[in-house]
CSV table of C-alpha atoms and ligand atoms in Angstrom, one decimal:
chain,number,residue,atom,x,y,z
A,29,UNK,CA,11.5,30.2,11.5
A,30,UNK,CA,15.1,29.2,10.8
A,31,UNK,CA,16.3,29.3,7.2
A,32,UNK,CA,19.6,27.6,7.9
A,33,UNK,CA,21.0,24.8,10.1
A,34,UNK,CA,24.6,24.9,11.2
A,35,UNK,CA,26.5,21.7,11.3
A,36,UNK,CA,29.8,21.7,13.2
A,37,UNK,CA,32.0,18.8,12.4
A,38,UNK,CA,35.8,18.3,12.8
A,39,UNK,CA,37.0,21.9,12.6
A,40,UNK,CA,34.4,22.9,10.0
A,41,UNK,CA,31.1,24.8,10.5
A,42,UNK,CA,28.8,24.5,7.5
A,43,UNK,CA,25.4,26.0,7.0
A,44,UNK,CA,22.7,24.0,5.3
A,45,UNK,CA,19.4,25.5,4.0
A,46,UNK,CA,16.1,24.6,5.7
A,47,UNK,CA,13.3,23.6,3.4
A,48,UNK,CA,9.8,24.1,4.6
A,49,UNK,CA,6.9,22.1,3.2
A,50,UNK,CA,3.5,23.5,2.5
A,51,UNK,CA,2.2,22.2,5.9
A,52,UNK,CA,5.1,23.7,7.8
A,53,UNK,CA,7.2,20.5,7.9
A,54,UNK,CA,10.9,21.4,8.2
A,55,UNK,CA,13.8,19.6,6.6
A,56,UNK,CA,17.5,20.2,6.5
A,57,UNK,CA,18.7,20.1,2.9
A,58,UNK,CA,21.8,18.1,3.3
A,59,UNK,CA,22.3,17.1,-0.3
A,60,UNK,CA,25.9,18.4,-0.3
A,61,UNK,CA,26.9,16.8,3.1
A,62,UNK,CA,29.2,14.1,1.6
A,63,UNK,CA,30.8,16.5,-0.8
A,64,UNK,CA,31.3,19.1,1.9
A,65,UNK,CA,32.4,16.9,4.8
A,66,UNK,CA,33.0,13.3,3.6
A,67,UNK,CA,30.4,12.2,6.2
A,68,UNK,CA,27.1,10.4,5.8
A,69,UNK,CA,24.0,10.6,7.9
A,70,UNK,CA,23.2,7.2,9.4
A,71,UNK,CA,19.5,6.7,9.4
A,72,UNK,CA,18.7,3.0,9.5
A,73,UNK,CA,15.2,2.4,8.0
A,74,UNK,CA,15.1,6.0,6.8
A,75,UNK,CA,12.9,7.1,9.6
A,76,UNK,CA,14.3,10.6,9.6
A,77,UNK,CA,15.1,10.9,5.9
A,78,UNK,CA,13.0,12.9,3.4
A,79,UNK,CA,13.8,11.0,0.2
A,80,UNK,CA,11.8,13.3,-2.1
A,81,UNK,CA,9.5,16.3,-2.3
A,82,UNK,CA,6.0,15.2,-3.1
A,83,UNK,CA,2.6,16.9,-3.7
A,84,UNK,CA,0.4,13.9,-3.3
A,85,UNK,CA,-0.2,13.0,0.3
A,86,UNK,CA,0.3,14.8,3.6
A,87,UNK,CA,0.6,12.7,6.7
A,88,UNK,CA,1.1,13.9,10.3
A,89,UNK,CA,1.5,10.8,12.4
A,90,UNK,CA,1.7,12.6,15.7
A,91,UNK,CA,-1.7,14.2,15.2
A,92,UNK,CA,-3.4,11.4,13.2
A,93,UNK,CA,-3.8,13.5,10.0
A,94,UNK,CA,-4.0,12.1,6.5
A,95,UNK,CA,-4.8,14.2,3.4
A,96,UNK,CA,-4.7,13.5,-0.3
A,97,UNK,CA,-3.9,16.5,-2.4
A,98,UNK,CA,-5.1,18.6,0.6
A,99,UNK,CA,-8.4,16.8,1.1
A,100,UNK,CA,-8.9,15.2,4.5
A,101,UNK,CA,-9.3,11.4,4.4
A,102,UNK,CA,-12.4,11.7,6.6
A,103,UNK,CA,-14.1,13.9,3.9
A,104,UNK,CA,-13.0,11.6,1.0
A,105,UNK,CA,-14.3,8.5,2.9
A,106,UNK,CA,-17.6,10.2,3.6
A,107,UNK,CA,-18.2,11.9,0.2
A,108,UNK,CA,-16.0,10.4,-2.5
A,109,UNK,CA,-15.6,7.0,-4.0
A,110,UNK,CA,-12.5,4.9,-5.0
A,111,UNK,CA,-12.4,5.8,-8.7
A,112,UNK,CA,-12.8,9.5,-8.0
A,113,UNK,CA,-10.2,9.5,-5.2
A,114,UNK,CA,-7.8,7.5,-7.5
A,115,UNK,CA,-8.2,10.3,-10.1
A,116,UNK,CA,-7.5,12.9,-7.5
A,117,UNK,CA,-4.4,11.1,-6.2
A,118,UNK,CA,-3.0,10.6,-9.7
A,119,UNK,CA,-3.9,13.9,-11.4
A,120,UNK,CA,-3.9,16.3,-8.4
A,121,UNK,CA,-7.5,17.6,-8.7
A,122,UNK,CA,-10.9,16.2,-8.4
A,123,UNK,CA,-12.2,15.3,-11.8
A,124,UNK,CA,-14.8,17.4,-13.7
A,125,UNK,CA,-17.9,15.3,-14.8
A,126,UNK,CA,-16.2,14.9,-18.3
A,127,UNK,CA,-12.9,13.9,-16.8
A,128,UNK,CA,-14.7,11.4,-14.5
A,129,UNK,CA,-16.6,9.9,-17.4
A,130,UNK,CA,-13.4,9.6,-19.6
A,131,UNK,CA,-11.5,8.0,-16.7
A,132,UNK,CA,-14.3,5.6,-16.0
A,133,UNK,CA,-14.5,4.7,-19.7
A,134,UNK,CA,-10.8,4.0,-19.8
A,135,UNK,CA,-11.0,1.8,-16.8
A,136,UNK,CA,-13.8,-0.2,-18.3
A,137,UNK,CA,-12.2,-0.5,-21.7
A,138,UNK,CA,-9.0,-1.8,-20.3
A,139,UNK,CA,-10.4,-4.2,-17.7
A,140,UNK,CA,-9.9,-7.4,-19.7
A,141,UNK,CA,-6.8,-9.5,-19.6
A,142,UNK,CA,-5.3,-10.6,-22.9
A,143,UNK,CA,-6.2,-14.3,-23.7
A,144,UNK,CA,-2.6,-15.2,-24.1
A,145,UNK,CA,-1.8,-13.7,-20.8
A,146,UNK,CA,-4.5,-15.9,-19.1
A,147,UNK,CA,-2.2,-18.9,-19.8
A,148,UNK,CA,0.3,-17.5,-17.2
A,149,UNK,CA,-2.3,-18.3,-14.5
A,150,UNK,CA,-2.2,-22.0,-15.6
A,151,UNK,CA,1.6,-22.2,-15.0
A,152,UNK,CA,1.0,-21.7,-11.3
A,153,UNK,CA,0.1,-24.5,-8.9
A,154,UNK,CA,-3.5,-24.2,-7.7
A,155,UNK,CA,-2.5,-23.3,-4.2
A,156,UNK,CA,0.1,-20.7,-5.2
A,157,UNK,CA,0.2,-17.7,-2.8
A,158,UNK,CA,-1.9,-14.9,-4.3
A,159,UNK,CA,0.7,-12.2,-3.8
A,160,UNK,CA,3.4,-14.3,-5.5
A,161,UNK,CA,1.0,-14.7,-8.5
A,162,UNK,CA,0.1,-11.1,-8.5
A,163,UNK,CA,3.7,-9.8,-8.7
A,164,UNK,CA,4.5,-12.1,-11.6
A,165,UNK,CA,1.4,-11.4,-13.5
A,166,UNK,CA,1.6,-7.6,-13.1
A,167,UNK,CA,5.3,-7.6,-14.1
A,168,UNK,CA,4.3,-9.5,-17.2
A,169,UNK,CA,2.2,-6.5,-18.3
A,170,UNK,CA,5.5,-4.9,-19.3
A,171,UNK,CA,6.1,-7.8,-21.7
A,172,UNK,CA,2.6,-7.8,-23.1
A,173,UNK,CA,2.4,-4.0,-23.7
A,174,UNK,CA,6.0,-3.1,-24.5
A,175,UNK,CA,5.0,0.0,-26.4
A,176,UNK,CA,3.6,1.4,-23.1
A,177,UNK,CA,6.6,0.2,-21.1
A,178,UNK,CA,9.7,1.4,-23.0
A,179,UNK,CA,11.8,2.4,-20.0
A,180,UNK,CA,12.1,5.8,-21.5
A,181,UNK,CA,10.3,8.4,-19.3
A,182,UNK,CA,9.4,10.7,-22.1
A,183,UNK,CA,7.8,8.0,-24.2
A,184,UNK,CA,6.1,6.3,-21.3
A,185,UNK,CA,4.7,9.6,-20.1
A,186,UNK,CA,3.1,10.3,-23.5
A,187,UNK,CA,0.9,7.2,-22.9
A,188,UNK,CA,0.6,7.8,-19.2
A,189,UNK,CA,-3.3,8.1,-19.1
A,190,UNK,CA,-3.7,4.8,-20.8
A,191,UNK,CA,-1.0,2.9,-18.9
A,192,UNK,CA,-2.3,4.2,-15.6
A,193,UNK,CA,-6.0,3.2,-16.3
A,194,UNK,CA,-4.8,-0.2,-17.6
A,195,UNK,CA,-2.7,-0.8,-14.5
A,196,UNK,CA,-5.6,0.0,-12.0
A,197,UNK,CA,-8.2,-1.9,-14.0
A,198,UNK,CA,-6.1,-4.9,-14.8
A,199,UNK,CA,-4.7,-5.3,-11.3
A,200,UNK,CA,-8.3,-5.5,-10.1
A,201,UNK,CA,-9.1,-8.1,-12.8
A,202,UNK,CA,-6.0,-10.1,-12.1
A,203,UNK,CA,-6.8,-10.3,-8.4
A,204,UNK,CA,-10.3,-11.7,-9.2
A,205,UNK,CA,-8.7,-14.1,-11.8
A,206,UNK,CA,-6.3,-15.4,-9.1
A,207,UNK,CA,-9.3,-16.2,-6.8
A,208,UNK,CA,-11.1,-18.0,-9.6
A,209,UNK,CA,-8.0,-19.9,-10.6
A,210,UNK,CA,-7.1,-21.0,-7.1
A,211,UNK,CA,-10.6,-22.3,-6.6
A,212,UNK,CA,-10.8,-24.1,-10.0
A,213,UNK,CA,-13.6,-21.8,-11.2
A,214,UNK,CA,-14.0,-20.5,-14.7
A,215,UNK,CA,-12.8,-16.9,-15.3
A,216,UNK,CA,-15.5,-14.2,-15.7
A,217,UNK,CA,-15.2,-11.6,-18.5
A,218,UNK,CA,-15.4,-8.0,-17.3
A,219,UNK,CA,-18.8,-6.2,-17.7
A,220,UNK,CA,-19.6,-2.6,-18.5
A,221,UNK,CA,-20.4,-1.7,-14.9
A,222,UNK,CA,-18.7,0.5,-12.3
A,223,UNK,CA,-15.3,-0.5,-10.9
A,224,UNK,CA,-16.3,-2.1,-7.7
A,225,UNK,CA,-19.3,-3.9,-9.1
A,226,UNK,CA,-17.1,-5.2,-11.8
A,227,UNK,CA,-14.7,-6.6,-9.3
A,228,UNK,CA,-17.6,-8.3,-7.4
A,229,UNK,CA,-18.9,-9.7,-10.7
A,230,UNK,CA,-15.5,-11.0,-11.7
A,231,UNK,CA,-15.2,-12.7,-8.4
A,232,UNK,CA,-18.6,-14.1,-7.7
A,233,UNK,CA,-20.6,-14.5,-11.0
A,234,UNK,CA,-21.2,-18.1,-11.8
A,235,UNK,CA,-22.1,-19.5,-15.3
A,236,UNK,CA,-25.9,-19.6,-14.5
A,237,UNK,CA,-26.0,-17.0,-11.8
A,238,UNK,CA,-24.7,-13.5,-12.4
A,239,UNK,CA,-23.6,-11.6,-9.4
A,240,UNK,CA,-26.4,-9.1,-8.5
A,241,UNK,CA,-25.0,-5.8,-7.1
A,242,UNK,CA,-25.8,-5.1,-3.5
A,243,UNK,CA,-25.4,-1.3,-2.8
A,244,UNK,CA,-24.1,-1.8,0.8
A,245,UNK,CA,-21.5,-4.2,-0.4
A,246,UNK,CA,-20.4,-1.9,-3.3
A,247,UNK,CA,-20.1,1.0,-0.8
A,248,UNK,CA,-18.1,-1.0,1.7
A,249,UNK,CA,-15.7,-2.2,-1.0
A,250,UNK,CA,-15.4,1.4,-2.3
A,251,UNK,CA,-14.5,2.5,1.2
A,252,UNK,CA,-11.8,-0.2,1.8
A,253,UNK,CA,-10.1,0.6,-1.5
A,254,UNK,CA,-10.4,4.4,-1.1
A,255,UNK,CA,-8.8,4.2,2.4
A,256,UNK,CA,-5.8,2.4,0.9
A,257,UNK,CA,-5.4,4.8,-2.0
A,258,UNK,CA,-2.1,6.3,-0.9
A,259,UNK,CA,0.0,6.7,2.2
A,260,UNK,CA,3.1,8.7,1.6
A,261,UNK,CA,6.5,7.2,1.5
A,262,UNK,CA,5.7,3.7,3.0
A,263,UNK,CA,7.8,0.7,2.2
A,264,UNK,CA,6.0,-0.3,-1.1
A,265,UNK,CA,5.6,3.3,-2.4
A,266,UNK,CA,9.3,4.1,-1.7
A,267,UNK,CA,10.1,0.8,-3.6
A,268,UNK,CA,8.0,2.0,-6.6
A,269,UNK,CA,9.9,5.3,-6.5
A,270,UNK,CA,13.2,3.6,-6.2
A,271,UNK,CA,12.7,1.2,-9.0
A,272,UNK,CA,11.1,4.0,-11.1
A,273,UNK,CA,14.1,6.2,-10.5
A,274,UNK,CA,16.2,3.8,-12.6
A,275,UNK,CA,14.0,4.7,-15.6
A,276,UNK,CA,11.9,1.5,-15.2
A,277,UNK,CA,8.4,1.7,-16.7
A,278,UNK,CA,5.3,1.9,-14.7
A,279,UNK,CA,4.2,-1.8,-14.8
A,280,UNK,CA,7.6,-3.0,-13.7
A,281,UNK,CA,7.8,-0.4,-10.9
A,282,UNK,CA,4.3,-1.5,-9.7
A,283,UNK,CA,5.3,-5.1,-9.6
A,284,UNK,CA,8.2,-4.2,-7.3
A,285,UNK,CA,5.8,-2.3,-5.1
A,286,UNK,CA,3.5,-5.3,-4.9
A,287,UNK,CA,6.6,-7.4,-3.8
A,288,UNK,CA,7.3,-4.9,-1.0
A,289,UNK,CA,3.6,-4.9,0.1
A,290,UNK,CA,3.6,-8.7,0.6
A,291,UNK,CA,5.5,-8.7,3.9
A,292,UNK,CA,3.6,-9.1,7.2
A,293,UNK,CA,4.9,-5.8,8.6
A,294,UNK,CA,3.3,-4.0,5.7
A,295,UNK,CA,0.4,-5.2,3.5
A,296,UNK,CA,0.5,-8.7,4.8
A,297,UNK,CA,-0.6,-7.5,8.2
A,298,UNK,CA,-4.3,-7.6,7.3
A,299,UNK,CA,-4.0,-11.4,6.8
A,300,UNK,CA,-2.0,-11.8,10.0
A,301,UNK,CA,-4.7,-9.9,12.0
A,302,UNK,CA,-7.4,-12.3,10.8
A,303,UNK,CA,-5.1,-15.3,11.6
A,304,UNK,CA,-4.6,-13.9,15.1
A,305,UNK,CA,-8.3,-13.2,15.7
A,306,UNK,CA,-9.2,-16.7,14.5
A,307,UNK,CA,-6.5,-18.3,16.7
A,308,UNK,CA,-7.9,-16.4,19.7
A,309,UNK,CA,-11.4,-17.6,18.8
A,310,UNK,CA,-10.4,-21.2,18.2
A,311,UNK,CA,-8.6,-21.3,21.6
A,312,UNK,CA,-11.6,-19.8,23.3
A,313,UNK,CA,-9.1,-17.2,24.8
A,314,UNK,CA,-10.2,-13.6,25.4
A,315,UNK,CA,-7.0,-12.3,24.0
A,316,UNK,CA,-5.1,-12.1,27.3
A,317,UNK,CA,-2.5,-14.6,26.2
A,318,UNK,CA,-1.8,-12.7,22.9
A,319,UNK,CA,-1.5,-9.4,24.7
A,320,UNK,CA,0.9,-10.9,27.3
A,321,UNK,CA,3.0,-12.4,24.5
A,322,UNK,CA,3.0,-9.1,22.5
A,323,UNK,CA,4.4,-7.4,25.5
A,324,UNK,CA,7.4,-9.7,25.6
A,325,UNK,CA,9.0,-7.5,23.0
A,326,UNK,CA,9.5,-10.4,20.6
A,327,UNK,CA,8.8,-9.4,17.0
A,328,UNK,CA,7.2,-12.8,16.3
A,329,UNK,CA,4.5,-12.1,18.9
A,330,UNK,CA,3.5,-8.6,18.0
A,331,UNK,CA,-0.2,-7.7,18.3
A,332,UNK,CA,-0.9,-7.6,14.6
A,333,UNK,CA,-2.9,-4.5,13.4
A,334,UNK,CA,-1.3,-2.5,16.2
A,335,UNK,CA,1.4,0.2,15.9
A,336,UNK,CA,2.6,2.1,12.9
A,337,UNK,CA,5.9,3.3,11.6
A,338,UNK,CA,4.6,6.8,11.3
A,339,UNK,CA,1.4,7.2,13.4
A,340,UNK,CA,2.0,7.9,17.1
A,341,UNK,CA,-1.7,8.5,17.4
A,342,UNK,CA,-4.8,6.7,16.2
A,343,UNK,CA,-4.5,5.9,12.4
A,344,UNK,CA,-7.4,8.0,11.1
A,345,UNK,CA,-8.2,5.2,8.6
A,346,UNK,CA,-8.6,2.7,11.5
A,347,UNK,CA,-11.2,5.0,13.1
A,348,UNK,CA,-13.2,5.2,9.9
A,349,UNK,CA,-13.0,1.4,9.2
A,350,UNK,CA,-13.7,0.5,12.9
A,351,UNK,CA,-17.0,2.4,12.6
A,352,UNK,CA,-17.8,1.1,9.1
A,353,UNK,CA,-17.4,-2.5,10.4
A,354,UNK,CA,-20.5,-2.1,12.6
A,355,UNK,CA,-22.5,-0.4,9.9
A,356,UNK,CA,-21.6,-2.9,7.2
A,357,UNK,CA,-22.3,-6.0,9.3
A,358,UNK,CA,-25.6,-4.4,10.5
A,359,UNK,CA,-26.7,-3.6,6.9
A,360,UNK,CA,-25.8,-7.1,5.7
A,361,UNK,CA,-27.5,-8.6,8.7
A,362,UNK,CA,-24.3,-10.4,9.7
A,363,UNK,CA,-22.6,-11.0,13.0
A,364,UNK,CA,-18.9,-11.9,13.3
A,365,UNK,CA,-17.4,-13.2,16.5
A,366,UNK,CA,-14.0,-12.0,15.3
A,367,UNK,CA,-15.3,-8.4,15.5
A,368,UNK,CA,-16.2,-8.9,19.1
A,369,UNK,CA,-12.8,-10.3,19.8
A,370,UNK,CA,-11.2,-7.4,17.9
A,371,UNK,CA,-13.1,-4.9,20.0
A,372,UNK,CA,-12.2,-6.6,23.3
A,373,UNK,CA,-8.6,-6.8,22.2
A,374,UNK,CA,-8.5,-3.1,21.3
A,375,UNK,CA,-10.1,-2.2,24.6
A,376,UNK,CA,-7.6,-4.2,26.6
A,377,UNK,CA,-4.6,-2.9,24.7
A,378,UNK,CA,-5.8,0.7,24.9
A,379,UNK,CA,-6.0,0.4,28.7
A,380,UNK,CA,-2.5,-1.2,29.0
A,381,UNK,CA,0.5,0.9,29.8
A,382,UNK,CA,2.7,-1.2,27.5
A,383,UNK,CA,0.7,0.0,24.4
A,384,UNK,CA,-0.1,3.5,25.8
A,385,UNK,CA,3.5,4.3,26.6
A,386,UNK,CA,4.7,3.2,23.2
A,387,UNK,CA,1.8,5.0,21.5
A,388,UNK,CA,0.6,1.8,19.8
A,389,UNK,CA,-2.9,2.2,18.4
A,390,UNK,CA,-4.9,0.1,15.9
A,391,UNK,CA,-3.9,0.7,12.3
A,392,UNK,CA,-6.0,0.4,9.1
A,393,UNK,CA,-5.4,-3.4,9.0
A,394,UNK,CA,-6.9,-4.1,12.4
A,395,UNK,CA,-10.5,-3.9,11.2
A,396,UNK,CA,-10.3,-4.0,7.4
A,397,UNK,CA,-10.2,-7.8,7.3
A,398,UNK,CA,-13.5,-8.1,9.1
A,399,UNK,CA,-15.2,-6.0,6.5
A,400,UNK,CA,-13.7,-7.9,3.6
A,401,UNK,CA,-14.8,-11.2,5.3
A,402,UNK,CA,-18.3,-9.8,5.5
A,403,UNK,CA,-18.1,-9.1,1.7
A,404,UNK,CA,-17.2,-12.7,1.0
A,405,UNK,CA,-13.6,-12.0,0.2
A,406,UNK,CA,-11.4,-14.8,1.5
A,407,UNK,CA,-8.5,-14.0,3.8
A,408,UNK,CA,-6.0,-15.4,1.3
A,409,UNK,CA,-6.9,-12.4,-1.0
A,410,UNK,CA,-6.7,-9.6,1.6
A,411,UNK,CA,-3.2,-8.4,0.7
A,412,UNK,CA,-4.0,-8.4,-3.0
A,413,UNK,CA,-7.0,-6.2,-2.2
A,414,UNK,CA,-4.7,-3.8,-0.5
A,415,UNK,CA,-2.7,-3.8,-3.8
A,416,UNK,CA,-5.7,-2.8,-5.8
A,417,UNK,CA,-6.5,0.0,-3.4
A,418,UNK,CA,-2.9,1.3,-3.3
A,419,UNK,CA,-2.4,1.2,-7.1
A,420,UNK,CA,-3.3,4.9,-7.5
A,421,UNK,CA,-0.8,6.0,-4.9
A,422,UNK,CA,2.0,4.0,-6.5
A,423,UNK,CA,1.1,5.3,-10.0
A,424,UNK,CA,1.0,8.9,-8.7
A,425,UNK,CA,4.4,8.5,-7.1
A,426,UNK,CA,5.9,6.9,-10.2
A,427,UNK,CA,4.6,9.8,-12.2
A,428,UNK,CA,6.3,12.3,-9.9
A,429,UNK,CA,9.6,10.5,-10.3
A,430,UNK,CA,9.2,10.2,-14.1
A,431,UNK,CA,8.2,13.8,-14.6
A,432,UNK,CA,11.0,15.3,-12.5
A,433,UNK,CA,13.6,16.8,-14.8
A,434,UNK,CA,16.0,17.1,-11.9
A,435,UNK,CA,15.4,13.6,-10.6
A,436,UNK,CA,18.4,11.3,-10.0
A,437,UNK,CA,18.5,7.6,-9.5
A,438,UNK,CA,17.8,6.6,-5.8
A,439,UNK,CA,21.1,5.4,-4.3
A,440,UNK,CA,21.5,5.5,-0.6
A,441,UNK,CA,24.9,4.8,1.0
A,442,UNK,CA,25.9,2.6,3.9
A,443,UNK,CA,28.3,2.5,6.8
A,444,UNK,CA,30.4,-0.6,6.0
A,445,UNK,CA,31.0,-2.7,9.1
A,446,UNK,CA,32.4,-5.9,7.5
A,447,UNK,CA,35.9,-7.3,7.5
A,448,UNK,CA,38.7,-4.9,6.6
A,449,UNK,CA,41.0,-5.7,3.6
A,450,UNK,CA,42.5,-9.2,3.8
A,451,UNK,CA,44.4,-11.4,1.2
A,452,UNK,CA,42.9,-14.4,-0.5
A,453,UNK,CA,44.3,-17.7,0.7
A,454,UNK,CA,42.7,-21.0,-0.7
A,455,UNK,CA,41.0,-23.0,2.1
A,456,UNK,CA,41.6,-26.7,1.6
A,457,UNK,CA,42.1,-28.3,-1.8
A,458,UNK,CA,40.1,-27.6,-4.9
A,459,UNK,CA,37.9,-30.6,-5.8
B,11,ACO,N1,2.8,-5.3,19.3
B,11,ACO,C1,3.6,-5.2,20.4
B,11,ACO,N2,4.6,-4.4,20.5
B,11,ACO,C2,4.9,-3.6,19.5
B,11,ACO,C3,4.1,-3.6,18.3
B,11,ACO,C4,3.0,-4.5,18.2
B,11,ACO,N3,2.2,-4.6,17.2
B,11,ACO,N4,4.5,-2.6,17.4
B,11,ACO,C5,5.6,-2.1,18.0
B,11,ACO,N5,5.8,-2.6,19.2
B,11,ACO,C6,6.8,-2.2,20.2
B,11,ACO,C7,8.2,-2.6,19.8
B,11,ACO,O1,8.5,-3.9,20.3
B,11,ACO,C8,9.0,-1.5,20.5
B,11,ACO,O2,9.1,-1.8,21.8
B,11,ACO,P1,10.5,-1.3,22.7
B,11,ACO,O3,10.5,0.2,22.6
B,11,ACO,O4,10.3,-1.9,24.0
B,11,ACO,O5,11.6,-2.0,21.9
B,11,ACO,C9,8.1,-0.3,20.3
B,11,ACO,O6,6.8,-0.8,20.3
B,11,ACO,C10,8.4,0.6,19.1
B,11,ACO,O7,8.3,-0.3,18.0
B,11,ACO,P2,9.1,-0.1,16.6
B,11,ACO,O8,9.6,-1.5,16.2
B,11,ACO,O9,10.2,0.9,16.8
B,11,ACO,O10,8.0,0.4,15.7
B,11,ACO,P3,8.3,0.5,14.2
B,11,ACO,O11,7.9,1.9,13.9
B,11,ACO,O12,9.6,0.1,13.7
B,11,ACO,O13,7.3,-0.6,13.6
B,11,ACO,C11,5.3,-1.6,12.8
B,11,ACO,C12,6.0,-0.3,13.1
B,11,ACO,C13,6.2,-2.4,11.9
B,11,ACO,C14,4.0,-1.3,12.0
B,11,ACO,C15,5.0,-2.3,14.1
B,11,ACO,O14,4.3,-1.5,14.9
B,11,ACO,C16,4.4,-3.7,13.9
B,11,ACO,O15,5.1,-4.7,13.7
B,11,ACO,N6,3.0,-3.8,13.9
B,11,ACO,C17,2.4,-5.0,13.7
B,11,ACO,C18,2.3,-5.3,12.2
B,11,ACO,C19,1.2,-4.4,11.5
B,11,ACO,O16,0.1,-4.2,12.0
B,11,ACO,N7,1.6,-3.8,10.4
B,11,ACO,C20,0.8,-3.0,9.6
B,11,ACO,C21,1.3,-1.6,9.5
B,11,ACO,S1,0.2,-0.5,8.7
B,11,ACO,C22,0.3,-0.9,7.0
B,11,ACO,O17,1.3,-1.3,6.5
B,11,ACO,C23,-0.8,-0.6,6.3
């Protein structure tokens, strides 16, 4: 196993140490490159750049492996539930019964939104996009709880347990509040029930008809959230780390992560998948037209829910969700024509050389929307559901940044390709 990598540049030969991760991943430690040589590494999109060392999630995209704190996602999906996995992701170990109880109590005690904060909802137009509302309302948490959001790592870490529980619990409550507000329905007050049942109550209880928990629905929601709990240095998580590296508090860093999640190439893909499946259904097409358009290479026509920046193999979460779709729909006694279309589309794509040669397989978003639809969650809310699920991962990553005594502010460089120096000359007359 090499311990050094030799770089020959101009007339210099410099040796850089090789770092090896706990799963054998190798990286060249080039932190001194600019100082030693004056050169940068150009890595547009950071596809080959390790921006940090992290103990949270291991992802091997070539072999379709995903583990949180060492535990395979398949085992967590089968045996754990969202709140327990959230604890694992944030604190590094599965909770003892006492720790689980304490964490659950903190989530319940911090579920409600401050009455004054509820007024923020009213400032939005009824049809405001849910992700736009979510980013604003989550960032306002820093203003409502300034003692927990001091922008001083030492102080913020002293209150970390409370702030983390507040963030997870309130993001869940805010998402349900956004749904109620957009539909002109009265807000529900959180109840003393488990996390997922509380979400369903906040969403679906009506003044004279309390939501009655359905075990299959609770299980399916648990699974969806758990499968999104963390995913290494993706766009939103890297954003949380980048913003956090400036010393920004947890709430503010989370709001930045939610902004990053909203794009269609990231968290917005689950909504885009449903729109695509619906369009195929409405057109009475079998998907052939969409597949042909996707093969044109145009970004606008991509087969949504296919491909991944890191997986060059089946996304293990997609395999779990794909299977769960059938189970959930069967248990709820529902059928969904969009599920049939999705299966046909997947079959066609997986037998097409364009997708095979580019190693494009379904990702987690391909089937997750169909389960959420079966649970009664409207498409407009899908990306906000992703945000609830991803909150533990963002929190754990912020904590790693905040707790690292050797951490420095994230500040990539660029290769400037704009105009070279030129002198100012006034164009036309000033008005
Ligand atoms: N449909 C058709 N072609 C695709 C797709 C797709 N979904 N994804 C990638 N390709 C093609 C590209 O056009 C490119 O072709 P080329 O080599 O002929 O130029 C090749 O496959 C490689 O694509 P890249 O753009 O290099 O892949 P990248 O790693 O940059 O992008 C991404 C990954 C953004 C996820 C992409 O696959 C995509 O846009 N997928 C659809 C959106 C989606 O489902 N996003 C959710 C991601 S998972 C998540 O965030 C939870």
